[in-house]
mmCIF file of C-alpha atoms in Angstrom:
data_model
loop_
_atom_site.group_PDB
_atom_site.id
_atom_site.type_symbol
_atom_site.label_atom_id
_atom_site.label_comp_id
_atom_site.label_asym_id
_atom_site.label_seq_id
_atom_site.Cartn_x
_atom_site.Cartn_y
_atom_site.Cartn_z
ATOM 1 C CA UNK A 24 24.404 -12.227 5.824
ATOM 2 C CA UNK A 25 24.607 -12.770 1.726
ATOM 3 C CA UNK A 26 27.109 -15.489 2.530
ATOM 4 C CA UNK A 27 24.586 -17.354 4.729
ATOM 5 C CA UNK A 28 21.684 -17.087 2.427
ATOM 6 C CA UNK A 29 22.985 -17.477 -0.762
ATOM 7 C CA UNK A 30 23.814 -21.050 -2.155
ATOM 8 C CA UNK A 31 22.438 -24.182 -2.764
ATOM 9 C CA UNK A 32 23.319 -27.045 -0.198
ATOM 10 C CA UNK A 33 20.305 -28.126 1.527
ATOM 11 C CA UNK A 34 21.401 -26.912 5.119
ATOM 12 C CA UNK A 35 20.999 -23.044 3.467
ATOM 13 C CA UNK A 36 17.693 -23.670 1.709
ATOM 14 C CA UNK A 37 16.480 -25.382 5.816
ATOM 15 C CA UNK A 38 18.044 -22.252 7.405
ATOM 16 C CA UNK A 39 16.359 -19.552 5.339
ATOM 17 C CA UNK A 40 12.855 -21.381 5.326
ATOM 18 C CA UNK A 41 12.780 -21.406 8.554
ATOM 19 C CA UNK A 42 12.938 -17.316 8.688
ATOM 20 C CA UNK A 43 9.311 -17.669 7.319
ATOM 21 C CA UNK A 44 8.216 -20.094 10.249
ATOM 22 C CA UNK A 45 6.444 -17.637 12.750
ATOM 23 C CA UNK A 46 4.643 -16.193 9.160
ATOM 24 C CA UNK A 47 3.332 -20.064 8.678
ATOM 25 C CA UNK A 48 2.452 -20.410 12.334
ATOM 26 C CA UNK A 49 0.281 -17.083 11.803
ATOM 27 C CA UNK A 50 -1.497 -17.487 8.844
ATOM 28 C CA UNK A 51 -2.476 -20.683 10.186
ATOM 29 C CA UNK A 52 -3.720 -19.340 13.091
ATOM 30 C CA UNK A 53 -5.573 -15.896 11.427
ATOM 31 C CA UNK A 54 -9.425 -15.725 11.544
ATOM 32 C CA UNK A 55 -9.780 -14.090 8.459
ATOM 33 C CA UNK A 56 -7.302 -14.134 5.464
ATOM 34 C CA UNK A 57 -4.511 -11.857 5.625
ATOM 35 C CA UNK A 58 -3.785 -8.983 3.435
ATOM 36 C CA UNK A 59 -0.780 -7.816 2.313
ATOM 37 C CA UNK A 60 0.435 -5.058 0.107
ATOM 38 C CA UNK A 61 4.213 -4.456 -1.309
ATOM 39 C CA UNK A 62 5.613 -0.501 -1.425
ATOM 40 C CA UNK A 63 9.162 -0.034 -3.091
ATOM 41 C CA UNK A 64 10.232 3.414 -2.200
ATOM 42 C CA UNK A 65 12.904 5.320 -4.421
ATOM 43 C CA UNK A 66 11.859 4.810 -7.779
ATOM 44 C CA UNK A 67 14.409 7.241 -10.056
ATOM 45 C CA UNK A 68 16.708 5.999 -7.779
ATOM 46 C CA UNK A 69 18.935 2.361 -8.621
ATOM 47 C CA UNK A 70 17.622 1.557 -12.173
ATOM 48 C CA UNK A 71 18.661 -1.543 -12.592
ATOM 49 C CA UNK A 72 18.456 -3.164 -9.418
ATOM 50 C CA UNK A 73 14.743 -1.647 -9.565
ATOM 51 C CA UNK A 74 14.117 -3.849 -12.607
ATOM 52 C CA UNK A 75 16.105 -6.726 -10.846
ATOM 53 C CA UNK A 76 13.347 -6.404 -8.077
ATOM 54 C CA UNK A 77 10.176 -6.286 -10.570
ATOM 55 C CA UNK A 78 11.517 -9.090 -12.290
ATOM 56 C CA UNK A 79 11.087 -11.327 -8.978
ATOM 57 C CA UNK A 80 7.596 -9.873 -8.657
ATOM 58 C CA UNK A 81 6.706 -10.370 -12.166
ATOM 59 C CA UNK A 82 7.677 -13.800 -11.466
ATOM 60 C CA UNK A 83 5.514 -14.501 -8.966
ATOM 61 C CA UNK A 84 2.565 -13.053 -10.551
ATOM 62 C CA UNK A 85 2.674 -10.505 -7.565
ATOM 63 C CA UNK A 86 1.475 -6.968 -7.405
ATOM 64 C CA UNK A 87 3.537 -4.122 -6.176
ATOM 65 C CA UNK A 88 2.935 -0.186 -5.848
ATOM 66 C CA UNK A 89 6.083 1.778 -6.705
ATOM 67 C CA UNK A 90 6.400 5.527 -4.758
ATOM 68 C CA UNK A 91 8.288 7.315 -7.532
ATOM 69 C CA UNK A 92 10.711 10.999 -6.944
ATOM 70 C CA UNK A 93 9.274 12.941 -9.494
ATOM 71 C CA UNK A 94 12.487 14.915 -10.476
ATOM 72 C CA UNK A 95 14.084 11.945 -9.972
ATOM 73 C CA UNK A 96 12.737 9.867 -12.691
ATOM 74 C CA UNK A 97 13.761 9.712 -15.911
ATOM 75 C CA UNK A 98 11.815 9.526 -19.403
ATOM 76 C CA UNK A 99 14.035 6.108 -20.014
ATOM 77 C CA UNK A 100 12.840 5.171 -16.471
ATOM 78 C CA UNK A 101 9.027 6.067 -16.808
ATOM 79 C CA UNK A 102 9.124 4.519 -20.303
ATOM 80 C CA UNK A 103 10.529 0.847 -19.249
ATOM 81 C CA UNK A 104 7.896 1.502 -16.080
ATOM 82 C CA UNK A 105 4.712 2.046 -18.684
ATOM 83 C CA UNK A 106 5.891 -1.197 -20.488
ATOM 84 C CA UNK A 107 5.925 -3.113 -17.367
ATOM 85 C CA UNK A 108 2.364 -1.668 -16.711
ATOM 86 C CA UNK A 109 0.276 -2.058 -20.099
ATOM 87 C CA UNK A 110 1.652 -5.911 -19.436
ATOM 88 C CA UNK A 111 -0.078 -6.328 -16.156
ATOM 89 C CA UNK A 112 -1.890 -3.237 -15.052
ATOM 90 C CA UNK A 113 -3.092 -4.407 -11.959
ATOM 91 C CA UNK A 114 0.536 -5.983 -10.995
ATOM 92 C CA UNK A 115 2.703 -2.668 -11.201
ATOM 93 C CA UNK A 116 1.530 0.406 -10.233
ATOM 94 C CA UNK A 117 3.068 4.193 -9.734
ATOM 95 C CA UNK A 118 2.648 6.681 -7.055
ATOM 96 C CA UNK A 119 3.897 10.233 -5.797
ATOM 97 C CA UNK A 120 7.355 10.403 -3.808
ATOM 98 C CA UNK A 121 7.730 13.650 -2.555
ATOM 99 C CA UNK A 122 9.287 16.048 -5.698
ATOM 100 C CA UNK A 123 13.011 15.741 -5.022
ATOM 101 C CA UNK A 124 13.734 13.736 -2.036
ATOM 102 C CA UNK A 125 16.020 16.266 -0.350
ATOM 103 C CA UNK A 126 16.044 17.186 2.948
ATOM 104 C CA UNK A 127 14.761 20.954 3.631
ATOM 105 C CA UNK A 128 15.324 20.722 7.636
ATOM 106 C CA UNK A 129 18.926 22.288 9.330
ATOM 107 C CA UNK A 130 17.985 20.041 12.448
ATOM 108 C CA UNK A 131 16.715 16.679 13.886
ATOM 109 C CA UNK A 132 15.451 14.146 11.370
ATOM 110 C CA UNK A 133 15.614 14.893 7.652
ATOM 111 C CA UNK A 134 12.202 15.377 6.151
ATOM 112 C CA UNK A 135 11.377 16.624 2.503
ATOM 113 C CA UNK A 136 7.942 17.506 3.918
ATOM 114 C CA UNK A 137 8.760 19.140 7.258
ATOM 115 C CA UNK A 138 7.975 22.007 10.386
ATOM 116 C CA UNK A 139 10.185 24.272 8.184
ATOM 117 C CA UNK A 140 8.149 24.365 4.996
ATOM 118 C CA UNK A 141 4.911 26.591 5.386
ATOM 119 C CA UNK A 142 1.504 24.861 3.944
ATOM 120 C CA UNK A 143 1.428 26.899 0.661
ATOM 121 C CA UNK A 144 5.015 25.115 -0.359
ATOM 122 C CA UNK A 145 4.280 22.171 0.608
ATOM 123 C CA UNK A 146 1.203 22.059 -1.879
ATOM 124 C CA UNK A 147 3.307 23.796 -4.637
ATOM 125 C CA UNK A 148 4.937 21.118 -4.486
ATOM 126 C CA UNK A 149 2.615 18.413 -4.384
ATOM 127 C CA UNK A 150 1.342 19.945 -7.343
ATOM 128 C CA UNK A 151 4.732 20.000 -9.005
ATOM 129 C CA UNK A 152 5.479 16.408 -8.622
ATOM 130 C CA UNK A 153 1.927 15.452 -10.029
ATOM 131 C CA UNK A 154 1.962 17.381 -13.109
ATOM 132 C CA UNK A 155 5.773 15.603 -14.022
ATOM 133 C CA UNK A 156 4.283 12.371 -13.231
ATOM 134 C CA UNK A 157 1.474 12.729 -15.084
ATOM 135 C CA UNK A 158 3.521 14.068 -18.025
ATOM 136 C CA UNK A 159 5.977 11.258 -17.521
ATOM 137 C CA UNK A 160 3.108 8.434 -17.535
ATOM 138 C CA UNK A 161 1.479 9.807 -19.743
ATOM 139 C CA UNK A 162 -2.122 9.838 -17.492
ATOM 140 C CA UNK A 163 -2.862 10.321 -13.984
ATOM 141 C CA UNK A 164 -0.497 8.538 -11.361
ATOM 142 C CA UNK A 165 -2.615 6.948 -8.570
ATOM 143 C CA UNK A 166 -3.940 8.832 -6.153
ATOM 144 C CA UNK A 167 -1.574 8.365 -3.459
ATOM 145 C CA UNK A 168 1.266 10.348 -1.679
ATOM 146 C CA UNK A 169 4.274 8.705 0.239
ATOM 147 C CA UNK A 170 6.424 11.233 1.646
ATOM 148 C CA UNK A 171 10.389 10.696 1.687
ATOM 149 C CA UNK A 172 11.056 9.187 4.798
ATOM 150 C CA UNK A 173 7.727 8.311 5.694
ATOM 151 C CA UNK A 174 7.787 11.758 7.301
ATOM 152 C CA UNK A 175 5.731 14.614 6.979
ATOM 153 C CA UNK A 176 3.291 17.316 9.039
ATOM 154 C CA UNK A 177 -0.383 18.499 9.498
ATOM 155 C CA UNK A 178 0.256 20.612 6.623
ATOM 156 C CA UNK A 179 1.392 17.935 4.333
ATOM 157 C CA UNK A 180 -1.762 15.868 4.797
ATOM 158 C CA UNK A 181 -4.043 19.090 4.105
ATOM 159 C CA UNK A 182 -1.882 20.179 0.895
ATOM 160 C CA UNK A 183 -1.606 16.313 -0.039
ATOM 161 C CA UNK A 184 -5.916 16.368 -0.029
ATOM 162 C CA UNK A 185 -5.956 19.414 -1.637
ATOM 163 C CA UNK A 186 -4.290 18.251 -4.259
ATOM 164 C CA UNK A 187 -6.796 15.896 -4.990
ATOM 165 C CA UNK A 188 -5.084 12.651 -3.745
ATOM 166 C CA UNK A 189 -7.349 10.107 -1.372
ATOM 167 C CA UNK A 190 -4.257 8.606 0.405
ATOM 168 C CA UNK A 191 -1.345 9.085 2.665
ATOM 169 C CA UNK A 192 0.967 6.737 3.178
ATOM 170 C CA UNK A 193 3.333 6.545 5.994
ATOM 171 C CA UNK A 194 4.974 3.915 8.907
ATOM 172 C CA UNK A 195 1.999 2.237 11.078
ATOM 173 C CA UNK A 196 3.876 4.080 14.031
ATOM 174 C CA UNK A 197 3.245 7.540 12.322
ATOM 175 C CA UNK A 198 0.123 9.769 14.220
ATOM 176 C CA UNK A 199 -2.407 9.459 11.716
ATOM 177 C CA UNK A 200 -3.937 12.933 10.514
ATOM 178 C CA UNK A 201 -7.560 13.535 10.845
ATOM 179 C CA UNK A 202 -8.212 15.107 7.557
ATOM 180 C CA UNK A 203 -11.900 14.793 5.595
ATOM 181 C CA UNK A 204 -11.081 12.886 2.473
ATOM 182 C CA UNK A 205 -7.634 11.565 3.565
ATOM 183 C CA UNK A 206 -7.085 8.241 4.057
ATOM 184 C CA UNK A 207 -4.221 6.657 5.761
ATOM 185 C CA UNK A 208 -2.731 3.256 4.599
ATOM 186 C CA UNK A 209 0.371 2.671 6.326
ATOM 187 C CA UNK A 210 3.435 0.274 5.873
ATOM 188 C CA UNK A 211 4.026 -1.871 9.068
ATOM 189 C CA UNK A 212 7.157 -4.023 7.967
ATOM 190 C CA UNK A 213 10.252 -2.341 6.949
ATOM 191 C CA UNK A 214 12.758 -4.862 5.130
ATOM 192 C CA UNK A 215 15.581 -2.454 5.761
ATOM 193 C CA UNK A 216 15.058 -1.595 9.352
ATOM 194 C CA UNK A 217 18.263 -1.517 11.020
ATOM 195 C CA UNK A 218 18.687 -1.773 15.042
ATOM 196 C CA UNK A 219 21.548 0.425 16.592
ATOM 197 C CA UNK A 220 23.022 0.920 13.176
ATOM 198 C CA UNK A 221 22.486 -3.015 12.086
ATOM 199 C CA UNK A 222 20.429 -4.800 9.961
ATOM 200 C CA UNK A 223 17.407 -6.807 11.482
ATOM 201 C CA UNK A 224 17.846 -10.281 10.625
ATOM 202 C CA UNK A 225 15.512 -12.329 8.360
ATOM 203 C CA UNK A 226 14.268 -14.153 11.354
ATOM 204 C CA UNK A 227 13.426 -10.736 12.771
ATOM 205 C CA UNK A 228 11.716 -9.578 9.310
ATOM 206 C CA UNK A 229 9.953 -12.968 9.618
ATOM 207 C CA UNK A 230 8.241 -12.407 13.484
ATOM 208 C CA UNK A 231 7.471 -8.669 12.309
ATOM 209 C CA UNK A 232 5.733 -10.066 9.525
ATOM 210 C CA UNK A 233 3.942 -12.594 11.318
ATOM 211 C CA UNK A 234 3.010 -9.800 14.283
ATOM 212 C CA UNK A 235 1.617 -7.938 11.726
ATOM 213 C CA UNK A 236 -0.926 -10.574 10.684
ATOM 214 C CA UNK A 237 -1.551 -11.339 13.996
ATOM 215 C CA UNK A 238 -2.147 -7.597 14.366
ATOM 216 C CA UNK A 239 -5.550 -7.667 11.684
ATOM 217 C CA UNK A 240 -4.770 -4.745 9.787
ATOM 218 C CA UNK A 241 -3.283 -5.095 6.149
ATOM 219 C CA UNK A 242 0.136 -6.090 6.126
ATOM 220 C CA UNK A 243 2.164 -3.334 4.324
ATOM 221 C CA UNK A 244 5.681 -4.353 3.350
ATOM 222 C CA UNK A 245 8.261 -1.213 2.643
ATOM 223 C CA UNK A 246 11.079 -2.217 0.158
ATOM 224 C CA UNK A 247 13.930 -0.025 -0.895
ATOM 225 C CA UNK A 248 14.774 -1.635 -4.301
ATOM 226 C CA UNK A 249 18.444 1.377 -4.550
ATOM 227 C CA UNK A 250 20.163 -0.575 -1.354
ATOM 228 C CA UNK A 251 18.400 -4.529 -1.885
ATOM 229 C CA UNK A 252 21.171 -6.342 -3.001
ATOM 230 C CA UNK A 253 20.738 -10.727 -4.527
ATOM 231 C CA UNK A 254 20.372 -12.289 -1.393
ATOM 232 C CA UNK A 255 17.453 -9.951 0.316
ATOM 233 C CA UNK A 256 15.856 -10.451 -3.420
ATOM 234 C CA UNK A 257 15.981 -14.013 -3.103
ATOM 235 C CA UNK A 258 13.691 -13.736 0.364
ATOM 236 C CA UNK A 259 11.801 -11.534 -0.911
ATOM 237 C CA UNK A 260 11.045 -14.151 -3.632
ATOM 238 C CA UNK A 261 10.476 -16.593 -1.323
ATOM 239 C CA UNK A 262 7.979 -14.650 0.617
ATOM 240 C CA UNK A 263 6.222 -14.120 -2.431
ATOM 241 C CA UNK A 264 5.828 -17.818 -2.615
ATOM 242 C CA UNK A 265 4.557 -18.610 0.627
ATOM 243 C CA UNK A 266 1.437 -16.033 0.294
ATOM 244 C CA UNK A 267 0.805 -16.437 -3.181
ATOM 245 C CA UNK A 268 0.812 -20.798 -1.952
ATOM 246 C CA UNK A 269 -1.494 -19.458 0.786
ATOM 247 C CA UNK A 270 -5.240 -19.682 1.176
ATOM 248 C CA UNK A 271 -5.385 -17.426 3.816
ATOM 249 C CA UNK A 272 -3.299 -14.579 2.291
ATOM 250 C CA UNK A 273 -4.420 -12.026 -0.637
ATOM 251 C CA UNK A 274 -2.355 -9.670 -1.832
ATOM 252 C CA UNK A 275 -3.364 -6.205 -3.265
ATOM 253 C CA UNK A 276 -2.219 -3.392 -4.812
ATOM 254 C CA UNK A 277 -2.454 -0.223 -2.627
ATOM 255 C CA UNK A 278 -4.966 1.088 -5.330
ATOM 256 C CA UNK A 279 -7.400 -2.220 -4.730
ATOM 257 C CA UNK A 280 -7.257 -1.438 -0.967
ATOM 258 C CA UNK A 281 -8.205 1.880 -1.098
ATOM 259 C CA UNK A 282 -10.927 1.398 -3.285
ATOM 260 C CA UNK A 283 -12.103 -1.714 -1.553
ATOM 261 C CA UNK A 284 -11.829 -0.689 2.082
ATOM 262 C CA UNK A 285 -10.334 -3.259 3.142
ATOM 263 C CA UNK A 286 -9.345 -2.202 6.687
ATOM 264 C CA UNK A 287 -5.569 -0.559 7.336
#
């Protein structure tokens, strides 16, 4: 794929516009503008190439929300990240990512957050991961909780509002929790999905993009900056381009959307 997209002869820059055509076709179409929202997952994880990735969003003048592994971060790490944020507050912003990212189940799908850790762990360690990042940041991070693998239980959602954070965030697909005081704000693109052990194509990541808009929620984009090499970078930058060019598109930071209520 990074032989196709990268390069500059004019047949490559036609055949990775057109990925975004469906998107176009969309927004045109939308009765309302569009919302979208950007979540890079992993942060502790892939330094540099998480700094490769903010670059292209600082670029754009684009916000993004960055779910942070507490034990995973580093003081270097949460240092360059509080830089980054006293520049544009409302561009970058920080959230919980489980504690440790490691799988705690011996079967089925791994999950940090899982049938095999009773409620009162679960909130220990909620509670763990939001006094490092609040030691690391040096303030509160915001109040928001995206489990490792965009997987978690009943439990996690009542430890999570115990804790004192207002939202969960998870895959649209995910069976929301009814929890007072909880709210959910889900991702419904995933740039790395793969098919049968592939990688969807950027014409694929193009009509799921444009099936979300046509969907009416807000339009939450999952990134994984650890495994998002140059060439996914470079759409990524020009999909920043088209809905920051776009009347009917505002982005947000997960923060904004939560506070605004603009609808999920």
């Amino acid at each position: 794929m990074s032989r196709r997209l990268d390069g500059g002869s004019k047949e490559r820059k036609r055949s990775t516009s057109a990925w975004l055509e469906p998107l176009r076709a969309a927004l045109a179409q939308a009765a309302e503008p569009a919302t979208f929202f950007f979540r890079d997952d992993d942060g502790g994880w892939g330094d540099g190439r998480l700094h490769r990735l903010l670059d292209v969003f600082q670029e754009a003048g684009a916000p993004i929300d960055l779910a942070v592994i507490p034990r995973a971060t580093t003081p270097g790490l949460a240092a360059a990240l509080e830089e980054r944020r006293r520049a544009a507050p409302e561009l970058v912003r920080v959230h919980q990512h489980g504690l440790i990212h490691e799988n705690h189940e011996e079967a089925g799908r791994k999950c940090e957050f899982g049938a095999s850790r009773s409620y009162e762990q679960q909130l220990d360690d909620v509670l763990t991961g939001q006094r490092i990042l609040r030691d690391l940041f040096g303030g509160e991070p915001d109040s928001i909780f995206t489990p490792p693998w965009n997987r978690c239980t009943a439990d996690t959602a009542r430890a999570v509002r115990a804790a004192g954070i207002e939202v969960l965030s998870r895959e649209s697909r995910a069976e929301p929790f009814d929890v007072a005081g909880l709210r959910d704000l889900p991702v419904s693109v995933d740039w790395m999905r793969e098919r049968h052990g592939v990688r969807v194509t950027p014409v694929e990541i193009g009509a799921a993009l444009a099936d979300a808009v046509a969907d009416g929620a807000a339009v939450g984009v999952m990134l994984h900056h650890a495994v998002t090499g140059g060439a996914d970078r470079a759409l990524v930058a020009e999909l920043l381009a088209l809905l920051q060019s776009s009347p009917a598109v505002r982005l947000a930071t997960m923060r904004q959307l939560a506070r605004m209520e603009v609808p999920a």
